[in-house]
């Protein structure tokens, strides 16, 4: 290479500069090749593209499950895997499954790109619809509706959403397995969404919030496993019980059924008797009915034959009903009989909690099965009173309901937040003075029905109830006349100790000052 000096010609300098540029280019190319060869020696780089695609999908799934912060929606940091190197970018862009889970919060540009790169893979679309993005989905989804696997959208009753839903019959969306629609305020869905007469739907999960629809026009859903229908306010047009029953009969594989704030007409002349027309759901594991009247709840439950694995959660309102929770006894007896038949001699219920929520007001009875690791209740019926004229009926309702429950293996009993008049008026008698373990309480008008139990005001013989009971807790109750309660507890515990049935744990607490006599009682034990 020539030495360039002050006296060298301009031509010589330019030639030398060109040679240097050529060498730099060659070295850059060589360095790029060496770096690629170096990176190829890293263990993760030796993975075949199919395995690396699965790794990228796991990264995406981790970010999809992460909570969003600052109102920015779901983070898209998982796309950074395509920024690492050209090899990863090529593999990422060539993996359709990496782009088929789309949230509308990504923005219109990303939604278009992801639908394009997802190619023929099933589509999972979620998010909220606004004026800014509804046109994008309207223009893209009809062309790809045949590969739609999940659609979960919320909207303020935008017309564009209803146009999309009108194109979602089973014939045009054969792969659709999950459909979730949330509207605010409530609005009617297009009748074509669940057109009657269509069958073969692959829909497995259906969730509708504030969506008015015709139960009698629902198509058969033979593989549906989860149905959730809820409303924020009472419905304007009430469906008939027979329509709901007929729709549920066409969902034989239902596992989860949740009905919230659904009001329906119980005056149904065309409805068959429960013994003639029942809803048999052999795979049902969880049934929840919330914010319905007691009449509606009982009317619907009359048509169910429960699975041996069914868990119940009921929360009903009582507007002047005479018998209260005891009206659920026929349904709960069928539920308990299925449990007995399934478990044989094994314990069914080992823990129970009775609570009264005065601020609603509401009474709740919760049961737990043995060895319940996740503390999921087996049964949780609740009754909300519009007005309570006689607080003694609160305890009577609860005691009557318990007559249908399998409590012979009860180990833990908790009583919380009941009014003082309830506890002090002898409501605890079903726990301490049982004539049998099957019938613990009956109303006066049922005295001649052949059932044995305790009639209010009567003196039942003292027997040992709940022989395996080891924990008794009475907490947060207004025990104004606590001495009567303590005397009953004293007799109850003495009798148990004499027969060798002690209680390992006894806890009493009150929201009124503890009297001196309470402390003397504690000293005895």
Short mmCIF file of C-alpha atoms in Angstrom, two decimals:
data_model
loop_
_atom_site.label_atom_id
_atom_site.label_comp_id
_atom_site.label_asym_id
_atom_site.label_seq_id
_atom_site.Cartn_x
_atom_site.Cartn_y
_atom_site.Cartn_z
CA UNK A 1 0.00 0.00 0.00
CA UNK A 2 1.46 3.35 -0.98
CA UNK A 3 2.28 5.99 1.62
CA UNK A 4 0.23 9.10 1.07
CA UNK A 5 2.07 12.34 1.74
CA UNK A 6 1.39 15.99 1.28
CA UNK A 7 2.87 15.86 -2.18
CA UNK A 8 0.86 12.78 -3.30
CA UNK A 9 -1.66 13.32 -6.04
CA UNK A 10 -5.39 13.46 -5.35
CA UNK A 11 -5.91 10.42 -7.57
CA UNK A 12 -3.54 8.32 -5.44
CA UNK A 13 -5.38 9.30 -2.25
CA UNK A 14 -8.75 8.34 -3.71
CA UNK A 15 -7.44 4.97 -4.91
CA UNK A 16 -6.06 4.21 -1.46
CA UNK A 17 -9.33 5.19 0.19
CA UNK A 18 -11.23 2.86 -2.14
CA UNK A 19 -8.93 -0.03 -1.23
CA UNK A 20 -9.44 0.61 2.49
CA UNK A 21 -13.22 0.67 2.04
CA UNK A 22 -13.10 -2.66 0.25
CA UNK A 23 -11.09 -4.21 3.06
CA UNK A 24 -13.48 -2.83 5.70
CA UNK A 25 -16.43 -4.31 3.81
CA UNK A 26 -14.71 -7.66 3.53
CA UNK A 27 -13.86 -7.65 7.24
CA UNK A 28 -17.45 -6.74 8.14
CA UNK A 29 -18.72 -9.63 6.07
CA UNK A 30 -16.21 -11.96 7.67
CA UNK A 31 -17.10 -10.70 11.17
CA UNK A 32 -20.80 -11.21 10.47
CA UNK A 33 -20.13 -14.76 9.34
CA UNK A 34 -17.98 -15.43 12.39
CA UNK A 35 -20.61 -13.98 14.75
CA UNK A 36 -23.28 -16.15 13.15
CA UNK A 37 -21.05 -19.20 13.53
CA UNK A 38 -20.30 -18.20 17.12
CA UNK A 39 -24.00 -17.78 17.98
CA UNK A 40 -24.83 -21.10 16.37
CA UNK A 41 -22.69 -22.81 19.02
CA UNK A 42 -24.99 -21.58 21.86
CA UNK A 43 -27.20 -24.49 23.10
CA UNK A 44 -30.52 -22.69 22.47
CA UNK A 45 -29.45 -21.89 18.91
CA UNK A 46 -29.08 -25.59 18.19
CA UNK A 47 -32.79 -26.19 18.82
CA UNK A 48 -34.79 -27.13 15.77
CA UNK A 49 -37.27 -24.44 14.60
CA UNK A 50 -40.28 -26.49 15.75
CA UNK A 51 -38.98 -26.59 19.34
CA UNK A 52 -37.99 -22.93 19.26
CA UNK A 53 -41.52 -22.05 18.15
CA UNK A 54 -42.85 -23.72 21.31
CA UNK A 55 -40.37 -21.73 23.40
CA UNK A 56 -41.60 -18.50 21.80
CA UNK A 57 -45.19 -19.51 22.54
CA UNK A 58 -44.37 -20.07 26.22
CA UNK A 59 -42.85 -16.58 26.35
CA UNK A 60 -45.99 -15.13 24.81
CA UNK A 61 -48.25 -17.03 27.20
CA UNK A 62 -46.31 -15.69 30.19
CA UNK A 63 -46.89 -12.11 29.05
CA UNK A 64 -50.54 -12.73 28.19
CA UNK A 65 -51.17 -13.83 31.78
CA UNK A 66 -49.32 -10.86 33.25
CA UNK A 67 -51.49 -8.05 34.59
CA UNK A 68 -51.60 -4.81 32.67
CA UNK A 69 -50.40 -1.61 34.35
CA UNK A 70 -51.30 2.01 33.77
CA UNK A 71 -54.24 1.17 31.53
CA UNK A 72 -51.95 0.17 28.68
CA UNK A 73 -53.54 -3.21 28.15
CA UNK A 74 -51.67 -6.46 27.69
CA UNK A 75 -47.96 -5.96 27.14
CA UNK A 76 -46.45 -7.07 23.83
CA UNK A 77 -42.89 -7.55 25.03
CA UNK A 78 -43.00 -11.12 23.82
CA UNK A 79 -42.48 -9.85 20.24
CA UNK A 80 -38.94 -8.95 21.28
CA UNK A 81 -37.95 -12.53 20.50
CA UNK A 82 -38.04 -11.46 16.84
CA UNK A 83 -35.50 -8.69 17.53
CA UNK A 84 -32.68 -10.93 18.81
CA UNK A 85 -31.26 -12.07 15.49
CA UNK A 86 -32.26 -12.71 11.92
CA UNK A 87 -32.62 -16.43 12.59
CA UNK A 88 -35.07 -15.94 15.43
CA UNK A 89 -36.96 -13.32 13.45
CA UNK A 90 -37.34 -15.73 10.55
CA UNK A 91 -38.55 -18.51 12.85
CA UNK A 92 -40.96 -16.19 14.71
CA UNK A 93 -42.52 -14.83 11.53
CA UNK A 94 -42.86 -18.37 10.22
CA UNK A 95 -44.73 -19.60 13.32
CA UNK A 96 -48.49 -18.92 12.78
CA UNK A 97 -49.46 -19.98 16.32
CA UNK A 98 -47.32 -17.19 17.74
CA UNK A 99 -49.64 -14.57 16.22
CA UNK A 100 -53.09 -16.11 16.59
CA UNK A 101 -53.91 -14.76 20.09
CA UNK A 102 -54.99 -11.16 19.54
CA UNK A 103 -56.16 -8.49 21.94
CA UNK A 104 -57.85 -5.41 20.55
CA UNK A 105 -55.77 -3.23 22.88
CA UNK A 106 -52.73 -3.93 20.69
CA UNK A 107 -53.97 -1.34 18.19
CA UNK A 108 -55.32 -1.58 14.67
CA UNK A 109 -51.89 -1.94 13.01
CA UNK A 110 -50.85 -4.88 15.17
CA UNK A 111 -54.27 -6.52 14.80
CA UNK A 112 -53.93 -6.47 11.01
CA UNK A 113 -50.34 -7.76 11.09
CA UNK A 114 -51.10 -10.55 13.54
CA UNK A 115 -54.11 -11.80 11.58
CA UNK A 116 -51.91 -11.84 8.47
CA UNK A 117 -49.02 -13.71 10.12
CA UNK A 118 -51.36 -16.19 11.84
CA UNK A 119 -52.13 -17.62 8.41
CA UNK A 120 -54.41 -20.65 8.75
CA UNK A 121 -54.12 -21.24 12.52
CA UNK A 122 -57.20 -20.86 14.79
CA UNK A 123 -57.85 -17.29 15.96
CA UNK A 124 -58.33 -16.20 19.59
CA UNK A 125 -59.64 -12.62 19.71
CA UNK A 126 -60.37 -10.72 22.94
CA UNK A 127 -60.74 -7.11 24.05
CA UNK A 128 -63.05 -4.11 24.06
CA UNK A 129 -64.63 -2.52 21.02
CA UNK A 130 -64.62 1.24 20.54
CA UNK A 131 -65.23 3.62 17.68
CA UNK A 132 -61.51 3.50 16.90
CA UNK A 133 -61.18 -0.25 16.38
CA UNK A 134 -64.57 -1.69 15.50
CA UNK A 135 -64.15 -0.98 11.78
CA UNK A 136 -60.85 -2.85 11.73
CA UNK A 137 -62.46 -5.97 13.17
CA UNK A 138 -65.48 -5.61 10.91
CA UNK A 139 -63.28 -5.54 7.81
CA UNK A 140 -60.98 -8.41 8.82
CA UNK A 141 -63.07 -10.92 10.79
CA UNK A 142 -65.62 -11.91 8.09
CA UNK A 143 -62.79 -13.15 5.87
CA UNK A 144 -61.28 -15.26 8.67
CA UNK A 145 -64.40 -16.26 10.61
CA UNK A 146 -64.06 -19.89 9.54
CA UNK A 147 -60.95 -20.26 11.74
CA UNK A 148 -62.26 -18.35 14.76
CA UNK A 149 -61.74 -20.46 17.91
CA UNK A 150 -62.43 -17.88 20.65
CA UNK A 151 -64.22 -14.54 20.66
CA UNK A 152 -64.42 -12.54 23.91
CA UNK A 153 -65.56 -8.96 23.41
CA UNK A 154 -67.02 -6.19 25.53
CA UNK A 155 -68.75 -3.13 24.15
CA UNK A 156 -71.06 -0.29 25.04
CA UNK A 157 -73.74 -1.76 22.81
CA UNK A 158 -71.97 -0.66 19.63
CA UNK A 159 -73.89 -1.53 16.42
CA UNK A 160 -70.70 -2.88 14.88
CA UNK A 161 -70.57 -5.67 17.48
CA UNK A 162 -74.11 -6.76 16.68
CA UNK A 163 -73.24 -6.92 13.00
CA UNK A 164 -70.31 -9.20 13.84
CA UNK A 165 -72.47 -11.42 16.04
CA UNK A 166 -75.06 -11.70 13.31
CA UNK A 167 -72.43 -13.50 11.21
CA UNK A 168 -71.55 -16.07 13.91
CA UNK A 169 -73.98 -18.97 13.44
CA UNK A 170 -72.47 -22.42 13.70
CA UNK A 171 -72.49 -22.74 9.92
CA UNK A 172 -70.03 -19.86 9.43
CA UNK A 173 -67.88 -20.36 12.56
CA UNK A 174 -67.46 -24.16 12.75
CA UNK A 175 -64.38 -23.99 15.04
CA UNK A 176 -65.80 -21.56 17.61
CA UNK A 177 -65.42 -23.06 21.10
CA UNK A 178 -65.47 -20.01 23.40
CA UNK A 179 -67.89 -17.08 23.08
CA UNK A 180 -68.04 -14.30 25.67
CA UNK A 181 -70.05 -11.10 25.20
CA UNK A 182 -70.29 -8.27 27.74
CA UNK A 183 -72.56 -5.29 27.04
CA UNK A 184 -73.04 -2.05 28.92
CA UNK A 185 -75.87 -1.16 29.14
CA UNK A 186 -77.90 -4.30 28.55
CA UNK A 187 -79.06 -4.91 25.00
CA UNK A 188 -80.74 -7.60 22.92
CA UNK A 189 -78.55 -9.89 20.84
CA UNK A 190 -79.34 -10.64 17.19
CA UNK A 191 -81.70 -13.60 17.00
CA UNK A 192 -79.36 -15.26 14.50
CA UNK A 193 -76.65 -15.79 17.15
CA UNK A 194 -78.33 -18.85 18.68
CA UNK A 195 -80.73 -19.78 15.92
CA UNK A 196 -82.94 -22.72 16.76
CA UNK A 197 -82.65 -25.70 14.46
CA UNK A 198 -78.88 -25.53 14.02
CA UNK A 199 -76.90 -28.39 15.53
CA UNK A 200 -73.33 -29.65 15.57
CA UNK A 201 -71.98 -26.57 17.29
CA UNK A 202 -68.52 -26.97 18.80
CA UNK A 203 -69.19 -24.28 21.41
CA UNK A 204 -67.79 -25.37 24.79
CA UNK A 205 -67.89 -22.15 26.84
CA UNK A 206 -70.59 -19.49 26.64
CA UNK A 207 -70.61 -16.35 28.79
CA UNK A 208 -73.22 -13.62 28.34
CA UNK A 209 -73.39 -10.50 30.52
CA UNK A 210 -76.22 -7.99 30.05
CA UNK A 211 -77.28 -9.79 26.87
CA UNK A 212 -80.99 -10.30 26.25
CA UNK A 213 -81.74 -13.37 24.14
CA UNK A 214 -84.46 -15.91 23.49
CA UNK A 215 -83.93 -19.07 25.53
CA UNK A 216 -86.48 -20.87 23.37
CA UNK A 217 -84.45 -20.10 20.21
CA UNK A 218 -81.16 -21.50 21.46
CA UNK A 219 -79.70 -24.14 19.21
CA UNK A 220 -78.65 -27.48 20.73
CA UNK A 221 -75.16 -27.30 22.22
CA UNK A 222 -74.14 -30.93 22.70
CA UNK A 223 -70.55 -30.24 23.82
CA UNK A 224 -71.10 -27.10 25.92
CA UNK A 225 -69.37 -27.47 29.30
CA UNK A 226 -69.69 -23.97 30.82
CA UNK A 227 -72.65 -21.56 30.72
CA UNK A 228 -72.57 -18.19 32.50
CA UNK A 229 -75.50 -15.77 32.15
CA UNK A 230 -75.67 -12.62 34.29
CA UNK A 231 -77.22 -9.16 34.41
CA UNK A 232 -76.51 -5.98 36.34
CA UNK A 233 -80.22 -5.16 36.78
CA UNK A 234 -83.53 -7.03 36.54
CA UNK A 235 -84.55 -8.15 33.08
CA UNK A 236 -87.27 -6.29 31.21
CA UNK A 237 -88.71 -9.42 29.57
CA UNK A 238 -88.75 -12.50 31.78
CA UNK A 239 -88.28 -15.93 30.18
CA UNK A 240 -90.45 -18.80 31.33
CA UNK A 241 -89.10 -21.62 33.45
CA UNK A 242 -90.03 -24.08 30.74
CA UNK A 243 -87.90 -22.23 28.19
CA UNK A 244 -84.83 -22.34 30.43
CA UNK A 245 -85.41 -26.00 31.26
CA UNK A 246 -85.80 -26.90 27.57
CA UNK A 247 -82.55 -25.09 26.70
CA UNK A 248 -80.61 -26.81 29.51
CA UNK A 249 -81.87 -30.21 28.42
CA UNK A 250 -79.98 -29.69 25.13
CA UNK A 251 -76.68 -29.21 27.01
CA UNK A 252 -76.02 -32.73 28.33
CA UNK A 253 -72.29 -32.22 28.95
CA UNK A 254 -72.65 -29.08 31.06
CA UNK A 255 -70.13 -28.97 33.92
CA UNK A 256 -70.49 -25.38 35.19
CA UNK A 257 -73.78 -23.46 35.27
CA UNK A 258 -73.94 -19.92 36.67
CA UNK A 259 -77.13 -17.83 36.58
CA UNK A 260 -76.93 -14.38 38.17
CA UNK A 261 -79.76 -11.87 38.53
CA UNK A 262 -81.97 -13.83 36.16
CA UNK A 263 -85.65 -13.32 36.79
CA UNK A 264 -88.11 -15.61 35.07
CA UNK A 265 -91.81 -16.20 35.08
CA UNK A 266 -92.83 -19.03 37.39
CA UNK A 267 -96.40 -18.97 36.03
CA UNK A 268 -95.83 -21.42 33.19
CA UNK A 269 -98.95 -23.34 32.23
CA UNK A 270 -97.09 -25.42 29.66
CA UNK A 271 -94.45 -26.60 32.12
CA UNK A 272 -94.57 -30.27 32.98
CA UNK A 273 -94.32 -31.56 36.50
CA UNK A 274 -90.79 -32.06 37.88
CA UNK A 275 -91.26 -35.82 37.98
CA UNK A 276 -92.09 -35.81 34.28
CA UNK A 277 -89.52 -33.37 32.96
CA UNK A 278 -86.12 -33.09 34.59
CA UNK A 279 -82.79 -31.60 33.65
CA UNK A 280 -80.31 -34.45 33.95
CA UNK A 281 -76.75 -33.12 33.85
CA UNK A 282 -74.51 -36.05 34.80
CA UNK A 283 -71.30 -34.04 34.43
CA UNK A 284 -72.39 -30.95 36.39
CA UNK A 285 -69.78 -30.09 39.03
CA UNK A 286 -70.85 -26.55 40.00
CA UNK A 287 -74.24 -24.84 40.04
CA UNK A 288 -74.55 -21.20 41.09
CA UNK A 289 -77.82 -19.24 41.24
CA UNK A 290 -77.47 -15.71 42.62
CA UNK A 291 -79.85 -12.78 43.10
CA UNK A 292 -83.00 -14.68 42.17
CA UNK A 293 -86.13 -14.87 44.26
CA UNK A 294 -86.66 -17.90 46.45
CA UNK A 295 -89.70 -18.89 44.39
CA UNK A 296 -87.69 -18.74 41.17
CA UNK A 297 -84.78 -20.66 42.64
CA UNK A 298 -87.00 -23.44 44.01
CA UNK A 299 -88.99 -23.67 40.79
CA UNK A 300 -85.85 -24.15 38.71
CA UNK A 301 -84.16 -26.56 41.14
CA UNK A 302 -87.26 -28.76 41.07
CA UNK A 303 -86.26 -29.83 37.56
CA UNK A 304 -82.65 -30.79 38.31
CA UNK A 305 -81.24 -34.21 39.00
CA UNK A 306 -77.85 -33.50 40.50
CA UNK A 307 -74.58 -35.18 39.73
CA UNK A 308 -72.81 -36.88 42.62
CA UNK A 309 -70.00 -34.31 42.21
CA UNK A 310 -72.20 -31.20 42.05
CA UNK A 311 -71.32 -28.25 44.30
CA UNK A 312 -74.14 -25.76 44.96
CA UNK A 313 -74.05 -22.03 45.64
CA UNK A 314 -77.46 -20.41 46.07
CA UNK A 315 -78.23 -16.83 47.05
CA UNK A 316 -81.94 -16.02 46.97
CA UNK A 317 -84.10 -13.10 48.06
CA UNK A 318 -87.13 -13.72 50.25
CA UNK A 319 -89.96 -11.24 49.74
CA UNK A 320 -92.55 -12.41 52.23
CA UNK A 321 -92.06 -16.16 51.79
CA UNK A 322 -93.46 -18.04 54.77
CA UNK A 323 -91.08 -20.95 55.03
CA UNK A 324 -87.86 -19.33 53.89
CA UNK A 325 -84.88 -21.57 53.32
CA UNK A 326 -86.82 -24.65 54.35
CA UNK A 327 -88.47 -24.55 50.92
CA UNK A 328 -85.17 -25.73 49.47
CA UNK A 329 -85.39 -28.97 51.44
CA UNK A 330 -86.76 -31.17 48.60
CA UNK A 331 -83.97 -30.13 46.24
CA UNK A 332 -81.26 -30.47 48.89
CA UNK A 333 -82.55 -33.88 49.93
CA UNK A 334 -82.10 -35.09 46.35
CA UNK A 335 -78.62 -33.52 46.35
CA UNK A 336 -77.72 -35.21 49.65
CA UNK A 337 -79.08 -38.57 48.50
CA UNK A 338 -76.83 -38.44 45.44
CA UNK A 339 -73.88 -37.71 47.73
CA UNK A 340 -74.78 -40.64 49.99
CA UNK A 341 -75.14 -42.96 47.02
CA UNK A 342 -71.76 -41.89 45.64
CA UNK A 343 -69.72 -41.94 48.86
CA UNK A 344 -71.38 -44.80 50.70
CA UNK A 345 -70.21 -44.73 54.33
CA UNK A 346 -67.56 -42.07 53.74
CA UNK A 347 -68.12 -38.66 55.41
CA UNK A 348 -69.85 -36.11 53.19
CA UNK A 349 -69.77 -32.95 55.30
CA UNK A 350 -67.22 -32.37 58.05
CA UNK A 351 -67.28 -28.58 58.45
CA UNK A 352 -70.19 -26.12 58.56
CA UNK A 353 -70.52 -22.38 59.06
CA UNK A 354 -73.78 -20.50 59.72
CA UNK A 355 -73.62 -16.73 59.33
CA UNK A 356 -76.07 -13.86 59.23
CA UNK A 357 -75.09 -10.73 57.27
CA UNK A 358 -77.15 -8.06 58.97
CA UNK A 359 -76.23 -5.28 56.55
CA UNK A 360 -78.06 -6.98 53.64
CA UNK A 361 -79.74 -8.78 55.60
CA UNK A 362 -78.83 -12.29 54.54
CA UNK A 363 -78.25 -15.67 56.10
CA UNK A 364 -75.75 -18.06 54.60
CA UNK A 365 -75.08 -21.73 55.32
CA UNK A 366 -71.77 -23.09 54.01
CA UNK A 367 -70.66 -26.72 54.03
CA UNK A 368 -67.23 -28.20 53.32
CA UNK A 369 -66.42 -31.74 52.31
CA UNK A 370 -63.57 -33.61 54.04
CA UNK A 371 -60.03 -33.07 52.79
CA UNK A 372 -60.97 -29.88 50.93
CA UNK A 373 -57.54 -28.48 50.18
CA UNK A 374 -58.61 -25.31 48.36
CA UNK A 375 -61.37 -24.52 50.90
CA UNK A 376 -63.99 -24.68 48.14
CA UNK A 377 -67.46 -25.05 49.72
CA UNK A 378 -69.51 -28.10 48.85
CA UNK A 379 -72.78 -26.26 49.42
CA UNK A 380 -73.46 -22.57 50.04
CA UNK A 381 -77.15 -21.61 50.08
CA UNK A 382 -78.06 -18.08 51.15
CA UNK A 383 -81.32 -16.21 51.68
CA UNK A 384 -81.64 -12.41 51.61
CA UNK A 385 -84.62 -10.93 53.45
CA UNK A 386 -86.29 -7.78 52.18
CA UNK A 387 -87.56 -7.13 55.71
CA UNK A 388 -87.29 -9.10 58.94
CA UNK A 389 -90.36 -8.73 61.12
CA UNK A 390 -89.57 -11.67 63.38
CA UNK A 391 -85.89 -12.44 63.83
CA UNK A 392 -86.72 -15.82 65.30
CA UNK A 393 -87.72 -17.00 61.82
CA UNK A 394 -84.10 -16.54 60.75
CA UNK A 395 -82.93 -19.35 62.98
CA UNK A 396 -86.00 -21.45 62.20
CA UNK A 397 -85.31 -21.24 58.48
CA UNK A 398 -81.71 -22.28 58.94
CA UNK A 399 -82.57 -25.14 61.27
CA UNK A 400 -85.28 -26.42 58.94
CA UNK A 401 -82.88 -26.40 56.01
CA UNK A 402 -80.32 -28.37 57.98
CA UNK A 403 -82.81 -31.20 58.38
CA UNK A 404 -82.07 -32.23 54.79
CA UNK A 405 -78.29 -32.22 55.11
CA UNK A 406 -75.94 -35.13 55.92
CA UNK A 407 -74.35 -33.78 59.10
CA UNK A 408 -73.71 -36.97 61.05
CA UNK A 409 -69.96 -36.62 60.40
CA UNK A 410 -69.77 -32.92 61.24
CA UNK A 411 -66.45 -32.11 62.92
CA UNK A 412 -66.40 -28.31 62.94
CA UNK A 413 -69.36 -25.97 63.52
CA UNK A 414 -69.14 -22.17 63.36
CA UNK A 415 -71.97 -19.73 64.07
CA UNK A 416 -71.30 -16.10 63.17
CA UNK A 417 -73.06 -12.75 63.28
CA UNK A 418 -76.55 -13.89 64.23
CA UNK A 419 -78.90 -11.45 66.02
CA UNK A 420 -79.05 -11.85 69.77
CA UNK A 421 -82.71 -12.83 69.79
CA UNK A 422 -81.93 -15.72 67.46
CA UNK A 423 -79.20 -17.23 69.61
CA UNK A 424 -80.94 -16.53 72.90
CA UNK A 425 -84.34 -17.87 71.81
CA UNK A 426 -83.16 -21.43 71.55
CA UNK A 427 -81.95 -21.47 67.96
CA UNK A 428 -79.04 -23.62 69.11
CA UNK A 429 -81.47 -26.34 70.18
CA UNK A 430 -81.10 -28.31 66.91
CA UNK A 431 -77.39 -28.60 67.68
CA UNK A 432 -77.87 -29.81 71.25
CA UNK A 433 -81.29 -31.45 71.54
CA UNK A 434 -81.70 -33.71 68.55
CA UNK A 435 -84.32 -36.42 68.45
CA UNK A 436 -82.68 -37.88 65.35
CA UNK A 437 -79.75 -37.04 63.12
CA UNK A 438 -81.98 -36.94 60.04
CA UNK A 439 -84.72 -34.52 61.08
CA UNK A 440 -83.54 -31.72 63.28
CA UNK A 441 -86.43 -29.29 63.03
CA UNK A 442 -89.93 -29.11 61.56
CA UNK A 443 -92.56 -26.42 61.31
CA UNK A 444 -95.71 -26.68 63.46
CA UNK A 445 -97.96 -27.38 60.47
CA UNK A 446 -95.70 -30.33 59.54
CA UNK A 447 -96.05 -32.02 62.91
CA UNK A 448 -98.46 -34.62 61.54
CA UNK A 449 -96.41 -35.38 58.43
CA UNK A 450 -94.62 -38.30 60.01
CA UNK A 451 -91.34 -36.45 60.39
CA UNK A 452 -89.63 -36.55 63.75
CA UNK A 453 -88.11 -33.34 64.88
CA UNK A 454 -88.29 -30.42 67.26
CA UNK A 455 -91.33 -28.18 67.21
CA UNK A 456 -90.74 -24.61 68.45
CA UNK A 457 -91.39 -24.42 72.17
CA UNK A 458 -91.31 -28.18 72.73
CA UNK A 459 -88.98 -30.10 75.04
CA UNK A 460 -87.12 -32.67 73.00
CA UNK A 461 -85.12 -35.37 74.79
CA UNK A 462 -81.43 -34.60 75.13
CA UNK A 463 -79.28 -36.75 72.90
CA UNK A 464 -75.72 -36.67 71.72
CA UNK A 465 -75.72 -34.84 68.41
CA UNK A 466 -72.79 -34.77 66.00
CA UNK A 467 -70.70 -37.46 67.75
CA UNK A 468 -67.47 -36.49 65.98
CA UNK A 469 -67.81 -32.74 66.60
CA UNK A 470 -64.45 -31.43 67.81
CA UNK A 471 -64.69 -27.67 67.21
CA UNK A 472 -67.58 -25.38 68.18
CA UNK A 473 -67.27 -21.65 67.50
CA UNK A 474 -69.91 -18.98 68.23
CA UNK A 475 -68.51 -15.64 67.14
CA UNK A 476 -69.60 -12.05 66.58
CA UNK A 477 -73.12 -12.65 67.91
CA UNK A 478 -75.14 -10.18 69.96
CA UNK A 479 -75.48 -12.36 73.06
CA UNK A 480 -77.47 -10.02 75.29
CA UNK A 481 -78.80 -12.87 77.42
CA UNK A 482 -75.68 -14.97 77.33
CA UNK A 483 -76.38 -16.79 80.60
CA UNK A 484 -79.14 -18.89 79.01
CA UNK A 485 -76.83 -19.82 76.18
CA UNK A 486 -74.05 -20.73 78.60
CA UNK A 487 -76.35 -22.97 80.61
CA UNK A 488 -77.35 -24.81 77.45
CA UNK A 489 -73.74 -25.09 76.36
CA UNK A 490 -72.76 -26.32 79.82
CA UNK A 491 -75.33 -29.12 79.72
CA UNK A 492 -74.39 -29.95 76.16
CA UNK A 493 -70.67 -30.23 76.88
CA UNK A 494 -71.13 -32.13 80.16
CA UNK A 495 -73.26 -34.73 78.44
CA UNK A 496 -70.68 -35.15 75.69
CA UNK A 497 -67.82 -35.51 78.17
CA UNK A 498 -69.74 -38.11 80.16
CA UNK A 499 -70.10 -40.20 77.01
CA UNK A 500 -66.50 -39.69 75.94
CA UNK A 501 -67.22 -37.14 73.21
CA UNK A 502 -65.21 -34.09 74.09
CA UNK A 503 -64.80 -30.92 72.08
CA UNK A 504 -61.21 -30.06 71.26
CA UNK A 505 -61.89 -26.38 70.59
CA UNK A 506 -64.60 -24.06 71.95
CA UNK A 507 -64.58 -20.38 71.02
CA UNK A 508 -67.10 -17.74 72.11
CA UNK A 509 -67.03 -14.08 71.21
CA UNK A 510 -69.62 -11.31 71.36
CA UNK A 511 -70.01 -7.76 70.12
CA UNK A 512 -71.29 -6.71 73.57
CA UNK A 513 -69.21 -6.56 76.78
CA UNK A 514 -68.46 -9.96 78.29
CA UNK A 515 -70.24 -10.44 81.61
CA UNK A 516 -68.55 -11.79 84.72
CA UNK A 517 -70.58 -14.99 84.56
CA UNK A 518 -68.95 -15.81 81.25
CA UNK A 519 -65.54 -15.87 82.86
CA UNK A 520 -66.72 -18.23 85.60
CA UNK A 521 -68.04 -20.53 82.90
CA UNK A 522 -64.66 -20.50 81.19
CA UNK A 523 -62.96 -21.38 84.49
CA UNK A 524 -65.06 -24.54 84.73
CA UNK A 525 -63.60 -25.81 81.49
#
